[in-house]
mmCIF file of C-alpha atoms and ligand atoms in Angstrom:
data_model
loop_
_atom_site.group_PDB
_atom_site.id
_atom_site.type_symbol
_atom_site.label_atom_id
_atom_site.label_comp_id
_atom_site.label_asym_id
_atom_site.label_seq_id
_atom_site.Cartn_x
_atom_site.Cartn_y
_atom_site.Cartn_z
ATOM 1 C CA UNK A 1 0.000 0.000 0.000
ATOM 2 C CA UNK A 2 1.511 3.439 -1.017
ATOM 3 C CA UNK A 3 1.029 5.630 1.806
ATOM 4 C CA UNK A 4 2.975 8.785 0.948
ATOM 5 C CA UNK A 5 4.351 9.284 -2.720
ATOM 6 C CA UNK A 6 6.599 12.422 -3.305
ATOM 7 C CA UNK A 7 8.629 13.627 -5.951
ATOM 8 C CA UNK A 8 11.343 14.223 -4.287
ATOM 9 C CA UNK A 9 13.131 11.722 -1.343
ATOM 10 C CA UNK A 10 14.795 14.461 0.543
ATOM 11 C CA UNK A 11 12.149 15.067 3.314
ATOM 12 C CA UNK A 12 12.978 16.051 6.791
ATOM 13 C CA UNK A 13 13.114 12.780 8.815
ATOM 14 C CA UNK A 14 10.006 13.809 10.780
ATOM 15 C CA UNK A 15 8.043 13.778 7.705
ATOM 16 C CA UNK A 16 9.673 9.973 6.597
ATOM 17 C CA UNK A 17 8.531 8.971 9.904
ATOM 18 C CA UNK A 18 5.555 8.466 11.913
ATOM 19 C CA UNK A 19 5.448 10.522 14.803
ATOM 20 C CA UNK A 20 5.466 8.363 17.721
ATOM 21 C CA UNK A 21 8.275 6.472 15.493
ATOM 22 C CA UNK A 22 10.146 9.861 15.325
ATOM 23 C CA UNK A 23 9.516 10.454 19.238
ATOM 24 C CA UNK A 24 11.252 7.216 20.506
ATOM 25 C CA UNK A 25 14.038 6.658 17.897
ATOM 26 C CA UNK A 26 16.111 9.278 19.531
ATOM 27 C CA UNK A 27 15.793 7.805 23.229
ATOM 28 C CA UNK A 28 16.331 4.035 21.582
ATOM 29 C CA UNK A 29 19.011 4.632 19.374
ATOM 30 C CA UNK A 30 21.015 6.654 22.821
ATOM 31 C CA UNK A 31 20.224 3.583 25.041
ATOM 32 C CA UNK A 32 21.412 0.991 22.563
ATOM 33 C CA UNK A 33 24.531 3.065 21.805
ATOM 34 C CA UNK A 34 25.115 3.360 25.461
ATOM 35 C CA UNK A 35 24.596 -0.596 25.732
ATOM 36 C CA UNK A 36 27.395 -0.906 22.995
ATOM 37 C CA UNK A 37 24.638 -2.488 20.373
ATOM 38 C CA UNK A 38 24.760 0.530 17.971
ATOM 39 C CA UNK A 39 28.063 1.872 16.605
ATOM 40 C CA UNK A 40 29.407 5.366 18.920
ATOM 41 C CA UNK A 41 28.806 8.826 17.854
ATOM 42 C CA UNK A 42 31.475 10.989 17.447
ATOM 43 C CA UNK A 43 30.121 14.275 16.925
ATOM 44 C CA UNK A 44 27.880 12.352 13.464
ATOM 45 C CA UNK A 45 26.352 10.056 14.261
ATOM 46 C CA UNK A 46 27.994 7.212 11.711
ATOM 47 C CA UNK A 47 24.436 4.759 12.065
ATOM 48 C CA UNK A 48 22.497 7.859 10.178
ATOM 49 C CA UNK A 49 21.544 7.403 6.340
ATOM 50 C CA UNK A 50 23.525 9.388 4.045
ATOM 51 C CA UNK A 51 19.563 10.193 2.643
ATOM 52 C CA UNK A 52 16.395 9.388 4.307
ATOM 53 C CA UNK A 53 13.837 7.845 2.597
ATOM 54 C CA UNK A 54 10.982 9.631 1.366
ATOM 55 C CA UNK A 55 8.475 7.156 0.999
ATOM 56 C CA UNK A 56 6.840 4.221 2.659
ATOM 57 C CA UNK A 57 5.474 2.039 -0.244
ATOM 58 C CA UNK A 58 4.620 -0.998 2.471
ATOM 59 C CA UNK A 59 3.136 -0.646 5.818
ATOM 60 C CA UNK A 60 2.504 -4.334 7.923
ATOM 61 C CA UNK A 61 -0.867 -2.394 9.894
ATOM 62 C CA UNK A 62 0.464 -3.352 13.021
ATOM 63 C CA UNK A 63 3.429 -1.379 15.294
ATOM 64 C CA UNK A 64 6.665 -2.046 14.730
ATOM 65 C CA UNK A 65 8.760 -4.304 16.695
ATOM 66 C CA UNK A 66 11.531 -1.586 18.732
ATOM 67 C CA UNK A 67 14.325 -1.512 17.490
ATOM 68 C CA UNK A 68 16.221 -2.646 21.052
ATOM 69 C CA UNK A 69 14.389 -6.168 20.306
ATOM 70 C CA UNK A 70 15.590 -5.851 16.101
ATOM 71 C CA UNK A 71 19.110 -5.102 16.986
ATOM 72 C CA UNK A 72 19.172 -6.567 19.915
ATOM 73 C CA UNK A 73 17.765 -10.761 19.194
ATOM 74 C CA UNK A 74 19.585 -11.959 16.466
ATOM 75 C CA UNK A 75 20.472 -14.641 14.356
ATOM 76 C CA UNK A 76 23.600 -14.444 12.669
ATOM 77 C CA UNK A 77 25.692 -17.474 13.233
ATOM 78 C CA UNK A 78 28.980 -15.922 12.119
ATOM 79 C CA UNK A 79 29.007 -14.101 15.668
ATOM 80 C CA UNK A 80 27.543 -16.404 18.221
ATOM 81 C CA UNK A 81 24.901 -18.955 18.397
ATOM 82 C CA UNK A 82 22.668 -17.026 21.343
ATOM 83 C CA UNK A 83 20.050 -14.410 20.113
ATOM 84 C CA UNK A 84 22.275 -11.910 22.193
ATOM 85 C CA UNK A 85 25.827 -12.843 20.477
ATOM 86 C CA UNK A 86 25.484 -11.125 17.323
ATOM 87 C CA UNK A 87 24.894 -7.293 19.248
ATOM 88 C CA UNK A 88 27.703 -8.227 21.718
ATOM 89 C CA UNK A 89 30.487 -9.490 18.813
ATOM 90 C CA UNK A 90 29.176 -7.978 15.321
ATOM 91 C CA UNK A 91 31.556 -4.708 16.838
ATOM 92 C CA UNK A 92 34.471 -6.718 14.882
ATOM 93 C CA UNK A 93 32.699 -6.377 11.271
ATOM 94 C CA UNK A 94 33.888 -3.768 9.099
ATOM 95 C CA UNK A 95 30.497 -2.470 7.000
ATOM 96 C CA UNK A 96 32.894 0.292 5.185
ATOM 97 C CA UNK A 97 34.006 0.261 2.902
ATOM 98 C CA UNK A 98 32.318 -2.660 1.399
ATOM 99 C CA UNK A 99 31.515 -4.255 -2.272
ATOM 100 C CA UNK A 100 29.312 -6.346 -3.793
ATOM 101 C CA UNK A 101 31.037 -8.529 -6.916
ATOM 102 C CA UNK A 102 27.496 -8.956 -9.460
ATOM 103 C CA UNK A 103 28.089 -11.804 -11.953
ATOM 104 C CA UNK A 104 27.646 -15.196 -13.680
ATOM 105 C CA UNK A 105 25.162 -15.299 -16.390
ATOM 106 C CA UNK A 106 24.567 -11.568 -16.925
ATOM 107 C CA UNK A 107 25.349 -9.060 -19.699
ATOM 108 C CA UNK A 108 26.626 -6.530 -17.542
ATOM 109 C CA UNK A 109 29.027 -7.499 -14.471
ATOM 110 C CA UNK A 110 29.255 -4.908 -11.874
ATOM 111 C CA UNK A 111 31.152 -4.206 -8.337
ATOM 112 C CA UNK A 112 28.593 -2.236 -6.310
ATOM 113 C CA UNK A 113 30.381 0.517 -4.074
ATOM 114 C CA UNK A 114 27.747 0.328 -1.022
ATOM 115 C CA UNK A 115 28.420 3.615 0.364
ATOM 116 C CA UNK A 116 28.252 5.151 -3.137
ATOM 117 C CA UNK A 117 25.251 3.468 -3.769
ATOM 118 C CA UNK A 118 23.463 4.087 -0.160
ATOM 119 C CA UNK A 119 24.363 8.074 -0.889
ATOM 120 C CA UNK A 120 22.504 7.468 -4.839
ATOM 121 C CA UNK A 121 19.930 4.590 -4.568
ATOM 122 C CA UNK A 122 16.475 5.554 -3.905
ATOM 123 C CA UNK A 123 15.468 4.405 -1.125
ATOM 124 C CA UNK A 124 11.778 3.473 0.416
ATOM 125 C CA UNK A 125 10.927 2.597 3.800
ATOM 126 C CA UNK A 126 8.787 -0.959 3.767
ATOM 127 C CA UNK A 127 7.675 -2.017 7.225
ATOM 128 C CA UNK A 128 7.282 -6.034 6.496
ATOM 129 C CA UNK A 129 6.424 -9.232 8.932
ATOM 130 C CA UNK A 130 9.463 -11.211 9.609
ATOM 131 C CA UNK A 131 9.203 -14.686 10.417
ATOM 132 C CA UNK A 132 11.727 -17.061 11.539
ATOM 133 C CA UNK A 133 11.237 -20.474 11.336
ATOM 134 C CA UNK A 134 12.363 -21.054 14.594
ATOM 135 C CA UNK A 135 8.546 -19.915 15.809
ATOM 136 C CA UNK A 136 9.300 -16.164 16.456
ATOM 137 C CA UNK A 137 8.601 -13.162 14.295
ATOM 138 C CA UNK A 138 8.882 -9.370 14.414
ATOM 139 C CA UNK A 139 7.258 -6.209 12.423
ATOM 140 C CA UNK A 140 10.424 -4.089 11.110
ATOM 141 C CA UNK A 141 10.799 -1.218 9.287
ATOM 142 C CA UNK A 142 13.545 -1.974 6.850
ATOM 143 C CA UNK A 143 15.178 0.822 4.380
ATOM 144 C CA UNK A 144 16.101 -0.594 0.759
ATOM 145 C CA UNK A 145 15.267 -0.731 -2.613
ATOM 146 C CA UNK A 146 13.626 -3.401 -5.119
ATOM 147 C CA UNK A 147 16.008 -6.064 -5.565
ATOM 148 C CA UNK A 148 14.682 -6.097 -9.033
ATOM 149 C CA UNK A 149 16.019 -2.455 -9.915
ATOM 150 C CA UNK A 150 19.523 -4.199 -9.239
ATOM 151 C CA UNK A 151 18.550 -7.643 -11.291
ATOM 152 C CA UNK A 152 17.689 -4.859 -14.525
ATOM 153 C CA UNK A 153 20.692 -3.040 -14.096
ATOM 154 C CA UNK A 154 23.441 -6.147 -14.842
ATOM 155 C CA UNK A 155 20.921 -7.542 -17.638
ATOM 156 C CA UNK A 156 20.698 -11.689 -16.669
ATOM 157 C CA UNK A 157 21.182 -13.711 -20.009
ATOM 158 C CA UNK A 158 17.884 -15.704 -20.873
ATOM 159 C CA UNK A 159 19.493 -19.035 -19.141
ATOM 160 C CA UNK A 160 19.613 -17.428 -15.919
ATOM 161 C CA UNK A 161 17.702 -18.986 -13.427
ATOM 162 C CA UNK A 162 18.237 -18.905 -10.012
ATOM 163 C CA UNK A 163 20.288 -16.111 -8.026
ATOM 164 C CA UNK A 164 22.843 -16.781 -5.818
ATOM 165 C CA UNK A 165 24.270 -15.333 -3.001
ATOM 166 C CA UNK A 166 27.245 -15.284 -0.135
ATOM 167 C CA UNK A 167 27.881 -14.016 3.053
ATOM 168 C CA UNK A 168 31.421 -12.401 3.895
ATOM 169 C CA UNK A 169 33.537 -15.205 5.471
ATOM 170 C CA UNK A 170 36.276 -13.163 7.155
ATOM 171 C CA UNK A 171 37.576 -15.104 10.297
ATOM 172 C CA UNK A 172 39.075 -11.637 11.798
ATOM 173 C CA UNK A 173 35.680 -9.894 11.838
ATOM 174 C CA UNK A 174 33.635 -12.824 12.349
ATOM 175 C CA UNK A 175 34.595 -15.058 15.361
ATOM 176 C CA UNK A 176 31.857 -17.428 15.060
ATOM 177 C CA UNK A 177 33.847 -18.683 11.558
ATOM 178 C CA UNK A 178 35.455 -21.014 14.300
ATOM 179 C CA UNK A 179 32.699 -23.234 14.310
ATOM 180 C CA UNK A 180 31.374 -26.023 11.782
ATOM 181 C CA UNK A 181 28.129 -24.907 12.100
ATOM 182 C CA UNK A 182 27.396 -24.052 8.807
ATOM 183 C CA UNK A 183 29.502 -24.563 5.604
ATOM 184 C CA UNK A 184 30.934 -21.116 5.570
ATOM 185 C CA UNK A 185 31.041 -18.883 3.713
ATOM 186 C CA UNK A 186 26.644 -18.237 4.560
ATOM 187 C CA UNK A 187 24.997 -19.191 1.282
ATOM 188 C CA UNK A 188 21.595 -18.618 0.274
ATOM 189 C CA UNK A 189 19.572 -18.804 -3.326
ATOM 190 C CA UNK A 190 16.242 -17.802 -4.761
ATOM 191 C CA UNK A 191 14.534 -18.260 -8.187
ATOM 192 C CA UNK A 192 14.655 -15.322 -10.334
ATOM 193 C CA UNK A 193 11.241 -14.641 -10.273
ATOM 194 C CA UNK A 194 11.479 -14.492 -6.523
ATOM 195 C CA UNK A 195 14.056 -12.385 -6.846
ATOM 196 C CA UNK A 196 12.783 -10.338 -8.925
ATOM 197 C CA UNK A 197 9.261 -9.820 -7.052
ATOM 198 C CA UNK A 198 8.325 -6.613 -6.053
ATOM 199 C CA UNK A 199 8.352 -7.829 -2.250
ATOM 200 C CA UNK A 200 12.008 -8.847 -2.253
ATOM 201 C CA UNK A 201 14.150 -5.791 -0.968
ATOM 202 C CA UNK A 202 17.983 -5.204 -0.937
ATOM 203 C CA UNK A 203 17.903 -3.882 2.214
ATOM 204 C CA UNK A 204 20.597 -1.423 3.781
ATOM 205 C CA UNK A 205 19.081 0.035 6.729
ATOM 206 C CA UNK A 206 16.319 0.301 9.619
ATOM 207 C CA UNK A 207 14.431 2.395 11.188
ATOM 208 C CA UNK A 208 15.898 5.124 8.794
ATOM 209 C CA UNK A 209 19.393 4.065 10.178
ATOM 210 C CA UNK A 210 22.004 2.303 8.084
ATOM 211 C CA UNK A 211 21.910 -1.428 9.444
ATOM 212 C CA UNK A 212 23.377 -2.347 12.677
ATOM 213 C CA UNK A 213 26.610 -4.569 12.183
ATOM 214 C CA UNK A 214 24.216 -7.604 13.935
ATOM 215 C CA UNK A 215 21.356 -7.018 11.455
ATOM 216 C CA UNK A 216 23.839 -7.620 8.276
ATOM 217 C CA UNK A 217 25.109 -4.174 7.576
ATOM 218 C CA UNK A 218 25.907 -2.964 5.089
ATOM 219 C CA UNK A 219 23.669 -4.791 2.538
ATOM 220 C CA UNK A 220 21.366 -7.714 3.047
ATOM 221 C CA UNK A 221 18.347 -9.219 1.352
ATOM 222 C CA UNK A 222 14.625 -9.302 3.102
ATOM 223 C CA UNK A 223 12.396 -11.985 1.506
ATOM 224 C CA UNK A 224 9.485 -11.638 3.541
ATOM 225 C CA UNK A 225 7.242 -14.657 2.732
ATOM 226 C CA UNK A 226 9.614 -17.352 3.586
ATOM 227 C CA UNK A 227 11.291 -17.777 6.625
ATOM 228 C CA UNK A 228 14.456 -15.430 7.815
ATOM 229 C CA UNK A 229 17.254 -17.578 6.926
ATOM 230 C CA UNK A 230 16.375 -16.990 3.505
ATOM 231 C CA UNK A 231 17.723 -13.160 4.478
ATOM 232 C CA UNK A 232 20.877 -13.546 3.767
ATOM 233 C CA UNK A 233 23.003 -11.029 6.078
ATOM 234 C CA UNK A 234 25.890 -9.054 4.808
ATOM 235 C CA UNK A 235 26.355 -10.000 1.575
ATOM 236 C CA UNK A 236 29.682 -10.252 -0.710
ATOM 237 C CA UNK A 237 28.544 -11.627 -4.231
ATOM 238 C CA UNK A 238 25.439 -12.065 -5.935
ATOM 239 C CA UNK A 239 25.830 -14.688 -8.914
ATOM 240 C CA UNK A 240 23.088 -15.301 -11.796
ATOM 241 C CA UNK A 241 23.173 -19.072 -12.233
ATOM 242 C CA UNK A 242 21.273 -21.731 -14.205
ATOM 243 C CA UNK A 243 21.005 -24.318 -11.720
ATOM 244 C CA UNK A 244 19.300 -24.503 -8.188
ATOM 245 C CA UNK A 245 22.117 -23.083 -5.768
ATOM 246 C CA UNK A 246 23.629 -25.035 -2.767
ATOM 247 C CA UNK A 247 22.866 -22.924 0.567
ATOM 248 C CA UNK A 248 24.564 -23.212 3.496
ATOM 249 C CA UNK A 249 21.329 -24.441 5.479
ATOM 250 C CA UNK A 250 19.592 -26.782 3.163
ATOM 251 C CA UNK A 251 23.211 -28.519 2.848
ATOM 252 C CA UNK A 252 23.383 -28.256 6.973
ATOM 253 C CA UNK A 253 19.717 -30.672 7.104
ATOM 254 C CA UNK A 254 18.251 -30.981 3.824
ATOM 255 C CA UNK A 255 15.118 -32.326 5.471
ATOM 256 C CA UNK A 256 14.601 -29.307 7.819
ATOM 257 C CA UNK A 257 15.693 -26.522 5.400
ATOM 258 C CA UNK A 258 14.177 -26.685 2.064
ATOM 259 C CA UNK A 259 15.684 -24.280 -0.740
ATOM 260 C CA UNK A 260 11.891 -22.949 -1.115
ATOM 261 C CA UNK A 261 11.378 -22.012 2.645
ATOM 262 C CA UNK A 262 7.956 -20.372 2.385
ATOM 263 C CA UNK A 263 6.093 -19.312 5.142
ATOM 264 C CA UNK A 264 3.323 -22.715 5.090
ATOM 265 C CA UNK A 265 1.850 -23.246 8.695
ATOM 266 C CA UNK A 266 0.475 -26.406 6.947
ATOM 267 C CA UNK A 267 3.835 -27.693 6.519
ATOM 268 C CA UNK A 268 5.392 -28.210 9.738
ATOM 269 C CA UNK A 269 9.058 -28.482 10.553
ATOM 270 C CA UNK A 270 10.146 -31.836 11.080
ATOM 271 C CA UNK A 271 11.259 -30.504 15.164
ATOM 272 C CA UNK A 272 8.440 -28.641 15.771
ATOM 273 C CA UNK A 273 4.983 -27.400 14.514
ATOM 274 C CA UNK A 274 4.877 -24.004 12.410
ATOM 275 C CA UNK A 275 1.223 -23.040 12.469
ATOM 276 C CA UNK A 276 1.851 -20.416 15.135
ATOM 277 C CA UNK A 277 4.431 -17.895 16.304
ATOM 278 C CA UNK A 278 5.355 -15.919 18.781
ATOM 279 C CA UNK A 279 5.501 -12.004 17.688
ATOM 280 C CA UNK A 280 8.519 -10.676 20.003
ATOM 281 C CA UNK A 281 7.217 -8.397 22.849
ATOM 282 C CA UNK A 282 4.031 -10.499 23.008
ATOM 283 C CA UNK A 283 3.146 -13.076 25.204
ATOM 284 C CA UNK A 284 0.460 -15.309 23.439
ATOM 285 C CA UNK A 285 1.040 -16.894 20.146
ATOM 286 C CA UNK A 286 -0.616 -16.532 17.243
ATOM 287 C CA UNK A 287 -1.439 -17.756 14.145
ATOM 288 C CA UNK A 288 1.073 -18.324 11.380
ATOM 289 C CA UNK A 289 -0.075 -16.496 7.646
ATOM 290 C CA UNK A 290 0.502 -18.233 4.785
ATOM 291 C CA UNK A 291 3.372 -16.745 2.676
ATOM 292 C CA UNK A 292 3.795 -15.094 5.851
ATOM 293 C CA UNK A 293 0.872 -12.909 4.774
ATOM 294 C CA UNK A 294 1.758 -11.681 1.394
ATOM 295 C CA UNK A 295 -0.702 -13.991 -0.863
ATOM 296 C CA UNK A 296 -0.068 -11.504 -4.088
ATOM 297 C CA UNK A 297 3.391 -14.557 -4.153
ATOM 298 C CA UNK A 298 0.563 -17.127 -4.468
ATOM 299 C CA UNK A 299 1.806 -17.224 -8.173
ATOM 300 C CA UNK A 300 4.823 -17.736 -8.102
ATOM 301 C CA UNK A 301 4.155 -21.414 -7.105
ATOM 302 C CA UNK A 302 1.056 -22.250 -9.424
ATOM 303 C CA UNK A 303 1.271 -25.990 -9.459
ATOM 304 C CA UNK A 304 3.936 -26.844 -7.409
ATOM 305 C CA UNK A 305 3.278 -28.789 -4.527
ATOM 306 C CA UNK A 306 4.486 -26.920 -1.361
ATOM 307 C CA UNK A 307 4.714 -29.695 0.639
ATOM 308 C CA UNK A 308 7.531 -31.542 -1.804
ATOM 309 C CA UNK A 309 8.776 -28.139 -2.498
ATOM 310 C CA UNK A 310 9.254 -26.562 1.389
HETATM 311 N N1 MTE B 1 25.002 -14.560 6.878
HETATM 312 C C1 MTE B 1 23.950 -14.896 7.633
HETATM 313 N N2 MTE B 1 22.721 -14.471 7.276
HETATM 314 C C2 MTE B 1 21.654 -14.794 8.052
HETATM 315 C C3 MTE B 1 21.795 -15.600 9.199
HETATM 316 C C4 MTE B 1 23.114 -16.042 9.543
HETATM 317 O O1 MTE B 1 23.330 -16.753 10.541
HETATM 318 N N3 MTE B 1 24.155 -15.662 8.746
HETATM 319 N N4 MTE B 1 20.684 -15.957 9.938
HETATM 320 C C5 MTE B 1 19.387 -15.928 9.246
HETATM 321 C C6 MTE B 1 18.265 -16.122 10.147
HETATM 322 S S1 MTE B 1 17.995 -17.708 10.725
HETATM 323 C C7 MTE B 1 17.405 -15.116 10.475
HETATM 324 S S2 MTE B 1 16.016 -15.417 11.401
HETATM 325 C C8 MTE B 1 17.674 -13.735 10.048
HETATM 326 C C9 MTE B 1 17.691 -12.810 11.247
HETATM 327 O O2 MTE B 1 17.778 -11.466 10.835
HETATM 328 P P1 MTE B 1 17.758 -10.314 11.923
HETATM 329 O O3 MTE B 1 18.791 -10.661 12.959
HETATM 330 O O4 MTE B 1 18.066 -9.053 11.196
HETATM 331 O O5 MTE B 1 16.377 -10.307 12.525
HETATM 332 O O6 MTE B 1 18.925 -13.588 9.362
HETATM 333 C C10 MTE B 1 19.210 -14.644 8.448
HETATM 334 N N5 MTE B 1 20.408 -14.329 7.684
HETATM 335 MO MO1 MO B 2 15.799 -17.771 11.441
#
């Protein structure tokens, strides 16, 4: 839904924000700072966006989750196993500067500059449901742009198929590299029409801050309708391929961690049921939304059966 369309993105941040949103971020954003979670200000304050964005072109219709809980209950195995490792280690990752090597089967190859292209891109706020499939989920406001604006821009050759991408696997910024865990370097895939869906958002900030270092600054994806590991966190490469991409969970337990990953409270995880979740900050659970509640993705699985295909 397209709340607020202007011409032009530079708007004061009060108007890019709500105002009770615009109220607490200051208060947050000091506490977390002060709690180490969010990098220091000296003087600037480095977490700001170079621009804000001027227009929120999704809105979930229910209050966002604050950001002390977003930046603050993580998964991102490269620092720590515990919700709380990532905010208390991701201090060691080095978000500038930073590229992103755009290949394979394309026409036009390109090495995106992410600070060049955080001060150019134009950026929309997009407050989406996040859903892990662990059983927990969050509201967040995310800042990015259509990941299909990038997918145009390098031209994939007609036996493209699938999109690739990977992590940065740096064992002296990321001490959780130590463990087996995973198959490092982080490694996650989609089709390219699921790429390439309106919904899918190349994501460099939130809550009209550039990402916190635990959240997968300085560039991530957000893939709404299937389940967060699919949100691949500080990414390195993005590769156009023809064949169905290896990622790093599906090869950890093929039967727990399908490549497809949709949101599906009818298909249950093989350790535990997904037809509810627990929204963080709430105390009952509630019912799980297919495709996480975006159903306009329906068609993007016409005829497949979801329950081979998880
Ligand atoms: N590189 C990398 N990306 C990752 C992960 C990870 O461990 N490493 N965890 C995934 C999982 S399981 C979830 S639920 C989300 C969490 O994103 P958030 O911490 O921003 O909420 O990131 C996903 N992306
Ligand atoms: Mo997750």
């Amino acid at each position: 839904m397209l709340i607020r369309e202007t011409p032009s993105w530079a708007l004061p941040e009060r108007e890019a924000t709500p105002e009770p949103l615009y109220l607490n971020r200051r208060a947050v954003v000091a506490g977390l700072v002060a709690a180490g979670a969010l990098p220091a200000a000296a003087g600037t304050d480095p977490g700001r966006l170079a621009r804000i964005p001027a227009r929120r072109t999704r809105d979930a219709g229910e209050p966002p989750t604050p950001l002390a809980d977003v930046a603050g209950y993580n998964n991102f195995y490269e620092f720590g196993l515990d919700k709380s490792d990532p905010a208390r280690n991701a201090g060691t990752l080095r978000p500038s500067p930073w590229t992103v090597r755009i290949g394979g089967l394309v026409r036009k190859p390109l090495t995106l500059d992410v600070d060049r292209y955080i001060a150019k891109a134009p950026f929309e706020e997009r407050i989406y449901r996040f859903r892990c499939v662990e059983g927990w989920s969050m509201v967040i406001p995310w800042v990015g742009v259509p990941f299909a604006s990038l997918v145009r821009a390098v031209e994939p050759l007609g036996s493209a198929k699938y999109v690739a991408f990977r992590t940065l696997a740096d064992p002296v910024q990321m001490p959780g590299l130590r463990s087996p865990v995973l198959d490092w370097p982080y490694r996650e895939g989609l089709r390219l029409d699921e790429a390439m869906h309106d919904l899918t958002l190349l994501t460099v900030g939130v809550y009209g801050r550039r990402l916190p270092n635990q959240n997968g600054a300085p560039i991530r994806l957000v893939v709404p309708w299937k389940y967060g590991f699919k949100s691949v966190k500080s990414v390195v490469a993005i590769d156009f391929v023809e064949t169905q991409p290896q990622t790093s969970w599906n090869m950890a337990t093929p039967r727990e961690y399908g490549f497809y990953s949709n949101v599906n409270p009818e298909v249950d995880h093989p350790r535990w049921s997904q037809a509810r979740e627990r929204r963080i900050g709430e105390f009952r659970r509630r019912e799980t939304l297919m495709f996480n509640g975006y159903p306009e993705v329906a068609s993007l699985y016409a005829g497949m059966d979801l329950r081979r295909f998880f």
